[in-house]
Structures are given as C-alpha cells and as structure tokens.
Coordinates of C-alpha atoms in Angstrom, one line a residue:
M252 CA -0.2 0.1 -0.2
L253 CA 1.4 3.6 -0.9
H254 CA 0.0 7.0 -1.0
V255 CA -0.2 9.7 -3.0
S256 CA 2.8 11.6 -1.1
D257 CA 4.8 8.6 -1.9
L258 CA 4.2 9.6 -5.7
M259 CA 5.3 13.2 -4.9
R260 CA 8.8 11.9 -3.0
E261 CA 9.2 9.4 -6.1
M262 CA 9.1 12.6 -8.2
K263 CA 12.3 14.2 -6.3
C264 CA 14.6 11.2 -6.0
D265 CA 14.3 7.4 -6.0
C266 CA 16.6 7.9 -2.3
F267 CA 14.3 10.3 -1.0
C268 CA 11.4 8.1 -1.5
W269 CA 12.4 4.9 -0.3
N270 CA 13.9 6.5 2.8
S271 CA 11.0 8.1 3.9
A272 CA 9.1 5.3 4.0
H273 CA 12.1 2.8 5.1
N274 CA 13.9 5.6 7.7
S275 CA 11.3 7.6 8.5
L276 CA 13.0 10.6 10.3
H277 CA 10.6 12.1 13.6
Q278 CA 10.3 15.8 12.5
E279 CA 9.1 18.4 14.6
S280 CA 6.9 20.8 13.1
F281 CA 8.6 24.2 12.3
Y282 CA 5.5 26.2 13.4
K283 CA 4.0 26.2 17.1
M284 CA 0.7 26.0 17.1
D285 CA -1.9 26.5 20.1
C286 CA -4.6 24.1 18.3
P287 CA -4.6 22.4 15.4
F288 CA -5.0 23.6 11.5
S289 CA -7.6 21.8 10.7
D290 CA -10.1 22.5 14.0
L291 CA -9.5 26.6 12.6
W292 CA -10.1 25.7 8.9
R293 CA -13.5 23.6 9.7
N294 CA -14.9 26.5 11.9
Y295 CA -14.2 28.6 8.7
L296 CA -15.5 26.5 6.2
N297 CA -18.4 25.7 8.9
A298 CA -17.5 22.2 8.6
N299 CA -18.2 21.0 12.0
E300 CA -21.2 19.0 11.5
C301 CA -20.1 17.0 8.5
G302 CA -19.0 13.7 7.8
L303 CA -15.8 12.6 8.8
G304 CA -13.2 9.8 7.3
H305 CA -10.7 7.5 8.9
S306 CA -7.6 6.6 8.2
M307 CA -8.4 2.7 7.4
D308 CA -12.4 3.5 5.0
S309 CA -12.7 1.6 2.1
N310 CA -13.8 3.3 -0.9
E311 CA -17.3 1.9 -0.3
Q312 CA -17.1 3.8 3.1
S313 CA -16.2 6.9 1.6
L314 CA -18.6 6.9 -1.0
K315 CA -21.4 5.9 1.9
L316 CA -20.3 8.8 3.5
L317 CA -20.7 11.0 0.7
E318 CA -23.9 9.8 0.3
E319 CA -25.3 11.0 3.8
N320 CA -23.6 14.1 4.1
E321 CA -23.5 17.5 2.0
V322 CA -19.9 18.2 3.2
V323 CA -17.5 15.2 4.2
C324 CA -13.7 16.3 5.9
F325 CA -10.6 13.5 5.4
A326 CA -12.6 11.6 3.0
R327 CA -10.3 8.5 2.0
F328 CA -10.2 6.7 -2.0
E329 CA -8.0 4.3 -3.3
Y330 CA -6.7 3.3 -6.6
K331 CA -4.3 0.3 -7.4
E332 CA -3.4 0.3 -3.9
C333 CA -2.4 4.0 -3.9
R334 CA -4.9 5.5 -1.1
T335 CA -5.3 9.4 -0.1
K336 CA -7.0 12.0 1.6
I337 CA -9.1 14.7 1.1
P338 CA -9.5 17.5 3.5
Y339 CA -12.8 18.9 2.1
L340 CA -15.5 17.4 -0.1
K341 CA -18.8 19.5 -0.7
K342 CA -21.4 18.1 -2.8
L343 CA -22.5 20.1 -5.9
E344 CA -25.0 19.9 -8.3
D345 CA -22.6 18.2 -10.7
G346 CA -20.4 16.8 -8.9
Y347 CA -18.1 18.1 -6.1
M348 CA -15.9 21.0 -4.9
A349 CA -12.6 20.2 -3.4
V350 CA -10.6 22.7 -0.8
Y351 CA -6.7 22.0 0.6
P352 CA -6.4 23.8 3.6
H353 CA -2.6 25.3 3.2
L354 CA -0.8 26.3 6.4
S355 CA 0.9 28.7 4.3
A356 CA 0.7 32.2 2.8
Y357 CA 1.6 31.8 -0.6
P358 CA 0.5 27.7 -1.8
K359 CA 2.4 27.7 -5.2
E360 CA 1.4 26.5 -8.9
N361 CA 3.3 23.1 -8.1
E362 CA 0.2 22.2 -5.9
A363 CA -2.1 21.3 -9.0
L364 CA 0.1 17.9 -9.3
I365 CA -1.4 16.7 -6.0
M366 CA -4.6 18.0 -6.8
K367 CA -4.8 16.5 -10.1
V368 CA -3.9 13.3 -9.3
N369 CA -6.6 13.1 -6.9
Q370 CA -9.2 14.5 -9.2
M371 CA -8.0 11.4 -11.3
I372 CA -8.4 8.4 -8.1
L373 CA -11.1 10.0 -7.2
S374 CA -13.0 9.6 -10.8
H375 CA -11.8 6.0 -10.7
C376 CA -13.9 5.6 -7.5
G377 CA -16.9 7.6 -9.3
V378 CA -16.4 10.5 -8.2
D379 CA -16.2 13.8 -9.9
I380 CA -14.3 16.6 -8.6
V381 CA -15.5 19.9 -10.6
E382 CA -14.4 22.6 -8.5
N383 CA -10.6 23.0 -6.4
R384 CA -10.3 25.6 -4.3
I385 CA -7.0 26.3 -1.9
A386 CA -7.7 28.3 1.6
Y387 CA -4.7 29.9 3.1
L388 CA -3.3 32.3 5.9
N389 CA -3.9 35.7 5.1
K390 CA 0.2 37.3 5.5
E391 CA -1.2 40.6 6.1
Y392 CA -3.6 40.0 8.7
V393 CA -3.0 41.4 12.4
R394 CA -4.8 39.7 15.6
Q395 CA -6.8 41.8 17.7
D396 CA -8.1 40.8 21.3
A397 CA -9.7 37.6 19.8
L398 CA -8.7 35.5 16.9
D399 CA -10.7 36.4 13.7
L400 CA -10.9 33.6 11.4
N401 CA -13.0 35.6 8.5
E402 CA -9.7 37.7 8.4
L403 CA -6.8 35.4 9.1
L404 CA -8.0 32.6 6.7
C405 CA -8.6 32.9 2.6
I406 CA -9.9 31.1 -0.2
S407 CA -9.7 31.4 -3.7
D408 CA -10.0 29.4 -6.9
K409 CA -6.0 30.8 -8.1
L410 CA -2.9 29.5 -6.9
F411 CA 0.4 32.0 -6.7
N412 CA 3.3 32.3 -8.5
K413 CA 6.9 32.4 -7.6
R414 CA 6.6 36.1 -7.0
N415 CA 3.6 35.2 -4.2
H416 CA 1.3 36.6 -6.2
L417 CA -2.2 35.0 -7.3
S418 CA -1.9 34.4 -11.0
K419 CA -3.2 31.2 -12.6
T420 CA -6.2 29.5 -11.7
I421 CA -6.3 25.9 -10.2
A422 CA -8.0 24.6 -13.3
E423 CA -5.4 25.8 -15.5
C424 CA -2.3 25.0 -13.5
M425 CA -4.3 21.5 -13.6
D426 CA -4.3 21.6 -17.5
E427 CA -0.5 22.4 -18.2
V428 CA 0.3 19.0 -15.9
E429 CA 0.6 15.5 -17.7
V430 CA 0.3 12.4 -15.4
D431 CA 0.6 8.8 -16.3
L432 CA -1.1 7.8 -13.2
D433 CA -0.4 3.8 -13.6
S434 CA 2.7 4.0 -14.6
W435 CA 3.8 6.5 -11.9
I436 CA 2.1 4.3 -9.0
E437 CA 3.9 0.8 -10.7
R438 CA 7.3 3.0 -10.6
T439 CA 6.9 4.1 -7.3
K440 CA 5.9 0.7 -6.0
E441 CA 8.9 -0.7 -7.5
I442 CA 11.2 1.5 -5.5
L443 CA 9.8 1.1 -2.2
N444 CA 9.5 -3.0 -2.4
R445 CA 13.3 -2.7 -3.0
P446 CA 15.4 -3.9 -0.5
S447 CA 17.6 -1.2 -0.8
V448 CA 19.0 1.7 -3.2
T449 CA 22.3 3.2 -4.3
P450 CA 22.3 7.1 -3.4
V451 CA 23.4 9.2 -6.4
R452 CA 24.4 13.0 -6.0
T453 CA 23.0 15.2 -8.2
K454 CA 22.1 19.2 -7.7
Q455 CA 18.8 18.4 -6.2
C456 CA 20.5 16.6 -3.0
T457 CA 21.5 20.4 -1.8
A458 CA 18.8 22.6 -3.6
L459 CA 17.3 25.2 -1.6
R460 CA 18.6 23.3 1.5
R461 CA 20.0 19.9 1.8
C462 CA 17.6 17.2 2.2
N463 CA 16.9 15.6 5.4
Y464 CA 18.5 12.2 4.2
Y465 CA 21.7 13.8 2.8
S466 CA 23.7 12.2 5.5
V467 CA 22.0 9.1 5.6
C468 CA 22.9 8.6 1.6
F469 CA 26.4 10.5 1.2
D470 CA 29.0 9.8 4.5
E471 CA 31.5 12.6 4.0
S472 CA 33.4 12.0 7.2
N473 CA 36.4 10.7 5.3
E474 CA 36.3 13.4 2.9
P475 CA 39.1 15.9 2.9
D476 CA 38.6 19.5 4.7
D477 CA 39.2 21.4 1.6
S478 CA 36.7 18.2 -0.6
I479 CA 35.4 19.8 -3.8
L480 CA 32.2 18.3 -2.5
F481 CA 32.8 21.6 -0.4
F482 CA 32.8 24.3 -2.6
T483 CA 30.7 26.8 -2.9
T484 CA 27.9 27.4 -5.2
N485 CA 30.4 25.6 -7.7
Q486 CA 28.2 23.4 -10.6
H487 CA 31.3 21.6 -12.1
K488 CA 31.8 20.1 -8.4
L489 CA 29.5 17.1 -8.7
D490 CA 31.0 16.2 -12.6
A491 CA 34.6 16.6 -10.9
Y492 CA 33.9 14.7 -8.6
D493 CA 33.1 11.9 -10.5
R494 CA 36.3 11.9 -12.8
G495 CA 38.1 11.8 -9.3
I496 CA 38.9 15.4 -8.3
R497 CA 38.8 15.5 -5.0
H498 CA 40.5 19.0 -3.7
I499 CA 39.2 22.0 -4.7
H500 CA 42.6 23.7 -6.3
E501 CA 42.5 20.5 -8.5
L502 CA 39.1 21.6 -10.3
P503 CA 40.5 23.2 -13.7
L504 CA 40.8 27.2 -13.7
N505 CA 38.0 27.2 -16.5
Q506 CA 35.4 25.5 -14.5
I507 CA 35.7 28.2 -11.6
E508 CA 33.1 31.2 -11.4
G509 CA 35.4 33.1 -10.2
F510 CA 33.3 34.3 -6.7
R511 CA 35.0 35.7 -4.4
L512 CA 34.2 33.0 -1.6
Q513 CA 35.5 30.7 -4.0
Y514 CA 38.6 32.3 -4.4
A515 CA 39.2 31.9 -0.5
Q516 CA 38.4 28.3 -0.6
Y517 CA 40.8 28.1 -3.7
M518 CA 44.1 29.4 -2.2
A519 CA 43.4 27.4 1.4
S520 CA 43.0 24.5 -0.6
K521 CA 46.3 25.5 -2.8
T522 CA 48.6 26.5 -0.4
Q523 CA 47.3 24.2 2.8
K524 CA 46.6 27.3 5.0
P525 CA 44.3 29.8 5.9
F526 CA 43.2 32.3 3.5
M527 CA 43.0 36.0 4.7
D528 CA 42.5 39.0 3.0
R529 CA 44.2 41.7 5.9
A530 CA 43.3 44.3 4.9
A531 CA 39.8 43.9 4.1
L532 CA 39.5 42.4 7.2
Q533 CA 41.3 45.5 9.2
V534 CA 39.0 47.9 7.4
W535 CA 35.9 45.8 8.5
M536 CA 36.9 45.7 11.9
K537 CA 37.5 49.6 12.3
Q538 CA 34.1 50.3 12.5
I539 CA 33.7 47.9 15.5
K540 CA 33.4 50.6 19.1
Y541 CA 34.1 49.5 22.5
P542 CA 32.4 48.4 24.6
I543 CA 31.0 45.5 22.4
S544 CA 27.7 43.7 22.7
Y545 CA 28.0 40.2 21.5
L546 CA 24.0 39.3 21.1
D547 CA 21.7 36.3 20.6
F548 CA 18.2 35.2 20.2
E549 CA 15.7 32.3 20.9
W550 CA 12.3 32.2 19.2
D551 CA 9.6 30.0 18.3
T552 CA 7.7 30.9 15.3
F553 CA 3.6 31.1 14.9
A554 CA 2.1 30.2 11.8
V555 CA -1.3 31.5 13.6
P556 CA -0.6 34.4 15.6
P557 CA -1.5 33.6 19.4
Y558 CA -1.1 37.3 20.7
K559 CA -2.5 41.0 19.8
N560 CA -0.7 42.9 16.9
M561 CA 0.8 39.6 15.7
K562 CA 0.9 38.7 12.5
P563 CA 0.5 35.0 10.5
F564 CA 4.4 33.7 11.2
D565 CA 5.5 36.1 13.6
V566 CA 8.0 34.9 15.9
L567 CA 7.9 35.3 20.1
C568 CA 11.5 35.7 21.3
F569 CA 11.4 33.7 24.7
Q570 CA 15.3 34.1 25.6
Y571 CA 18.4 36.2 25.0
S572 CA 22.0 36.1 25.4
L573 CA 24.5 39.4 26.0
H574 CA 27.7 39.6 26.6
V575 CA 29.1 42.8 26.6
E576 CA 33.2 43.8 26.9
T577 CA 34.8 46.9 27.8
S578 CA 37.8 48.0 26.4
D579 CA 40.0 47.0 29.3
G580 CA 38.7 43.5 28.6
N581 CA 36.1 43.1 31.1
L582 CA 33.2 40.7 29.9
T583 CA 30.0 40.8 31.9
H584 CA 27.3 38.1 31.0
Y585 CA 23.3 39.1 31.2
N586 CA 20.4 36.5 30.1
F587 CA 16.8 36.8 29.5
F588 CA 14.0 33.6 29.1
E589 CA 10.5 33.8 29.9
S590 CA 7.8 31.7 28.5
K591 CA 4.4 33.0 26.9
D592 CA 3.9 36.5 26.0
C593 CA 6.7 38.1 27.4
R594 CA 7.5 40.2 24.2
R595 CA 6.9 43.6 26.0
H596 CA 9.3 42.4 29.0
F597 CA 12.2 41.4 26.4
I598 CA 12.1 45.0 25.1
E599 CA 12.2 46.9 28.3
Q600 CA 14.8 44.0 30.0
L601 CA 17.2 44.1 26.6
I602 CA 17.3 48.0 26.3
K603 CA 18.1 47.8 29.9
D604 CA 20.6 45.5 29.8
L605 CA 22.6 46.8 26.4
P606 CA 25.3 49.3 26.7
K607 CA 23.5 52.7 25.0
T608 CA 27.0 53.1 22.8
G609 CA 28.9 50.5 20.7
T610 CA 29.2 48.1 18.8
I611 CA 26.5 45.4 18.9
L612 CA 27.6 42.4 17.3
V613 CA 25.5 39.4 15.7
Y614 CA 25.9 36.6 13.8
N615 CA 23.7 36.5 10.4
M616 CA 21.4 39.0 12.2
E617 CA 19.7 40.5 8.5
G618 CA 17.1 37.3 8.9
A619 CA 17.5 37.0 12.8
E620 CA 18.2 39.3 15.3
K621 CA 17.8 42.5 13.7
L622 CA 14.1 41.2 11.7
R623 CA 12.9 40.2 15.5
L624 CA 13.3 43.8 16.4
K625 CA 11.8 45.1 13.5
Q626 CA 8.7 43.0 13.9
L627 CA 8.6 44.2 17.7
A628 CA 8.9 47.9 16.7
S629 CA 6.0 47.3 14.5
Q630 CA 4.0 45.2 17.6
F631 CA 5.0 48.4 19.7
E632 CA 5.1 51.4 18.6
E633 CA 6.2 53.2 21.8
Y634 CA 9.3 51.4 21.4
R635 CA 10.6 52.0 17.9
E636 CA 12.8 54.5 18.1
E637 CA 14.6 52.6 20.9
L638 CA 14.7 49.3 18.6
E639 CA 15.7 51.0 15.7
S640 CA 18.2 52.3 17.4
I641 CA 19.9 49.3 18.4
C642 CA 19.5 47.7 14.9
S643 CA 21.6 50.8 13.5
R644 CA 24.5 49.4 16.1
M645 CA 24.2 46.3 14.8
I646 CA 27.1 44.3 12.5
D647 CA 26.8 41.0 11.3
L648 CA 29.8 38.6 12.4
S649 CA 29.1 36.2 9.5
K650 CA 30.1 38.8 7.0
P651 CA 34.2 38.4 7.0
F652 CA 33.6 34.9 6.2
E653 CA 30.4 34.8 4.0
A654 CA 32.3 37.4 1.8
G655 CA 35.6 34.9 1.7
L656 CA 37.5 37.5 4.0
Y657 CA 38.6 34.6 6.1
Y658 CA 38.6 31.1 5.0
N659 CA 39.8 28.1 7.1
S660 CA 39.4 24.6 4.5
K661 CA 38.5 23.2 8.4
M662 CA 35.3 24.8 8.3
R663 CA 34.6 22.4 5.1
G664 CA 31.9 24.8 3.1
H665 CA 29.8 25.5 6.4
Y666 CA 29.7 29.2 7.8
S667 CA 27.5 28.5 10.4
L668 CA 29.1 29.9 13.9
K669 CA 29.2 25.9 14.9
S670 CA 31.1 25.1 12.0
I671 CA 33.4 28.2 12.4
L672 CA 33.9 27.9 16.6
P673 CA 36.3 24.9 15.6
V674 CA 38.5 26.8 13.9
F675 CA 39.6 29.8 16.6
S676 CA 39.3 27.3 19.6
K677 CA 39.8 23.5 21.0
D678 CA 38.3 24.6 24.4
V679 CA 35.1 26.1 23.6
S680 CA 32.2 23.4 22.3
Y681 CA 28.9 22.9 22.2
H682 CA 29.4 19.0 22.4
D683 CA 29.0 18.9 26.0
L684 CA 25.9 21.1 26.5
D685 CA 22.3 19.8 27.0
I686 CA 21.0 22.0 24.0
Q687 CA 23.2 21.7 21.2
N688 CA 21.4 23.6 18.4
G689 CA 18.4 26.4 18.4
L690 CA 15.6 24.0 17.0
N691 CA 16.5 21.5 20.2
A692 CA 16.3 25.0 22.4
V693 CA 12.6 25.7 20.4
F694 CA 11.4 22.0 21.1
A695 CA 12.2 22.4 25.2
Y696 CA 10.7 25.6 25.4
R697 CA 7.2 24.4 23.9
T698 CA 6.9 22.2 26.8
Y699 CA 8.2 24.5 29.3
D700 CA 4.4 25.2 30.7
E701 CA 3.6 21.9 31.0
K702 CA 6.3 20.8 33.3
D703 CA 7.0 20.7 37.0
E704 CA 8.8 23.7 38.8
E705 CA 11.5 21.5 39.1
E706 CA 12.0 20.4 35.5
K707 CA 10.8 24.1 34.4
K708 CA 14.5 25.3 36.4
E709 CA 16.2 22.3 34.3
V710 CA 14.8 23.9 31.1
K711 CA 16.0 26.9 31.5
E712 CA 19.1 26.3 32.5
A713 CA 19.6 24.5 29.7
I714 CA 18.3 26.9 27.1
S715 CA 20.0 29.6 28.9
T716 CA 23.3 27.6 29.0
Y717 CA 22.6 27.0 24.9
C718 CA 22.4 30.5 24.4
Q719 CA 25.1 32.0 26.5
M720 CA 27.3 29.4 24.6
D721 CA 26.2 31.5 21.3
T722 CA 27.3 34.6 22.4
Y723 CA 30.6 33.5 24.3
A724 CA 31.5 31.5 21.0
E725 CA 30.7 35.2 19.3
Y726 CA 32.7 36.7 21.3
V727 CA 36.0 34.1 20.8
V728 CA 35.8 34.2 17.0
Y729 CA 36.1 38.0 16.8
H730 CA 39.1 38.0 19.1
G731 CA 40.0 34.7 17.3
L732 CA 40.4 36.8 13.6
I733 CA 41.9 39.3 15.7
K734 CA 44.6 37.5 16.4
E735 CA 44.8 36.6 12.9
V736 CA 44.9 40.0 11.7
E737 CA 47.5 40.3 14.0
K738 CA 49.6 37.2 13.1
D739 CA 52.9 38.5 10.9
A740 CA 51.5 41.5 10.5

C-alpha cells in the first residue's frame, strides 16, 4: 500500500522516496500551533457538523459518507493500492468541490499536481471533482484581542506564482500537468519494494536546503577538509567528483566561476593554510567600537498569531544572551528567559541591559535578530525609536566569512557559528551541552509550561546555557579574527 505523498517523493528522488518509507525521520513541526490547524479551517468552512473519514476507510465506506452528507472531511479513497485523503469535499449539483487548506500564505502552482492526481483517483472511484479551491493564511492579517478566522484565512480558485502573487487558476495549472498515473504508481511501488537503494549525488540533494536524508545517503566524514564537494555554489563540482577530483585546487581554473568566496576556498586548498584578506578584514574591524555587545536571540515561530498585534508566521522571542566586553577586557553576561507573551518585558530588559553606545555584534543578523527587532517595533510602536537605534548599531559577524575575507578549510564549506568556532578554539565546544542547537532549544521551550517547577528550572538552565554559548562563541570568533590579522602583520 502506498500514498499519494509517496508519488510526490518519487518525483524528487528514488532515495528520498525509499528512505521516507524505510528510514522515517521524526521531525518536529517548524511552527508552534496552540490548536490543530484542522480545527481552524473547519470552523472557517463551517465544517464542524459534517461526515468524517477515518484512516482505514474503504472506497465503499467513503462513498457512503458522501451519500449521507453534504460535506465530508478527510475522506479516503484508493486506486491500485494508492491511497489519498481529501481534506474537504462539498456536494454540488454536478459533482464535488474539493478544498485544500494550507498552513502557508502562498500555496504555489505546483500544488496543482497533487490536486490532479487526487481528482484522477476519485474519478476512478466514481466521484467527480468539478471545482478545486485552496484555503490559506492571510499574511497581512494583524490579530487583535480575539482571533478572527474570517480575516486570518482566505479561499481562492487560484494559486500563487514564484513572486507570491495569485496568478493562474487551479484549473489552468492542472491542465498544464500531464500524468500517467498507472505507470507512476507502478514505478513508485517498485522503488518502495526494493531491499535498498543506491544514492546518486545530484544538485537536487542540496538545492535550496540540504535534503534531510543527505547524511544517510552520503558519508562525508572521510572526505578531505578541502573536498571539491564543499566548493560553494560551484556548478562543476559533482562532475569533477565523478571524474576523481577530490580537492578544490585540482579543479581546472576555467571551471571556477570566480566568486570571492570561491577564491578564498581555492587559495586555502592550494596553499594548505587559511586564506585571509588582511586589508579587507582590517577595514571591517575599524567600524567596531567598544563596548562590544555580543547578542543572540532564541524564538519560536507561530503560523497562527497567538497574541495581539502579531501576524501569521511572526515569531516570539523568549530568550536572549548578551555578553558585554569593555575596552579593558572585562566581560559581563546578561540573560533573559520567559514563556508565554513576554514581548514587552523582553524589549524593556534588552534596552536596559544593552550599553547605550558601542557596537552590537550578531552572527547572521539580517534574517534573524534584526528582523525580530523590526517585528517587535511594529507590534509596540512606543519602543520603535529605541529598537531602531539598537538595529543601527548592529554589525554582522558572519560577513567576513560569507564574503571570503577569511576561510579555513576546516570549515568544510560551512559558515554557521558552530562550524567556525572549532577553527578558533579547541577548548570551547557545544558538544557537552544538554541542548546543542537552536531547534532543540525551541522544542524544549514548547514543553516548558507543561512541566513542574523542578523540570522548568532544568529546561530554563539548559536553554540559557546554550544561548550563552552562542554569544561567548561570537566573542571567541571575533578575537580569533583579531589574532589572525595581527599574526605576522
């Protein structure tokens, strides 16, 4: 037995399809939900009093549900051992309308494929879907005291294009898709029935973001630190690897695009020592003024806004760590941790703890801490000026690495703070912490309010220790850069 989702995975990769069925990975939701999304969209569509399908329902049971109800949610159907579930079906004069709710603000045109497959499966079962709709989150909705579902959710017969604009109708998108369903089902069955699969590296393995099964398919632990596989954004690296090239500097020069970061990686590989643009680093460092504040936030993302003035997919900052270094070398640490709606206290404490002058160093700030402060400024207008002042003093510690001003092959093509810290310190490490990454911190925070007082104390300490390590790592990395610049100057 397989599911339509298996067909969709087969489109991506045989290994992804097989691993998803045989090596299933537990993944926590990226978004925090205070109640199931299905409760919200069913209220929005007035579908609380309707027929409900169940996981093992046969075609006959689902057809009976449709006969007895004007609306059925979660109806199951099967064709050639391929099962699917339709979230919402409403009876019309000439057939049925299907509605697909998305926990997203921009359901894309490629969603038409699964709708077409579902329509084909139901057609084989004697059910004609004559209309398709999407229900999705209104990104511009701003919550007030109570959640307004009629403002939060939208419904449309169109899908979004790459520019996030409603464009073609679902029907138009479905017409553009050619599907040989029988062959597709048989091909997917054959893959799932294999005892194993042989991984094949392609650009798709790391497109947009690395596949969850990348480390399952490919063991890179024995690759050299300057492996051609770690050559950033190079379009020739996989072909070169297949030809037996293992080191970045072995790649022919006419196959190197010439980006600054690539040059740094190439020179580090060729010389077998770290590459550094000393003059550019010196210019970058001149803008940093004491006292230096090393800052890091932890936050959770809410698809549905839980508190006033929040929008869909806004975040709630529940933790910050701040190390403040004065010109005489003194280092002081400040910490904040709270649960529930702690936004106002977070802002007030941050303003109090941060020095009024000097540089605020943040690692990868533009899509993270700086964006968080801009959101808070829009939610609490009375603090806008102070928060914008904080943003104006922020400098991104990741820029020297992303721009190729400094590269050590030990980074192995990675530029996260955790990847860079071991380059500058053998003694400071995340490995001994109870919480070792941001996602683990978020998942621990989500259960915080459910715990007793002793457990809360342990969770708070673990999260705070992790966040404190981030800002101390910023301190170590910055001073590591200073030492590199001063070395043999």
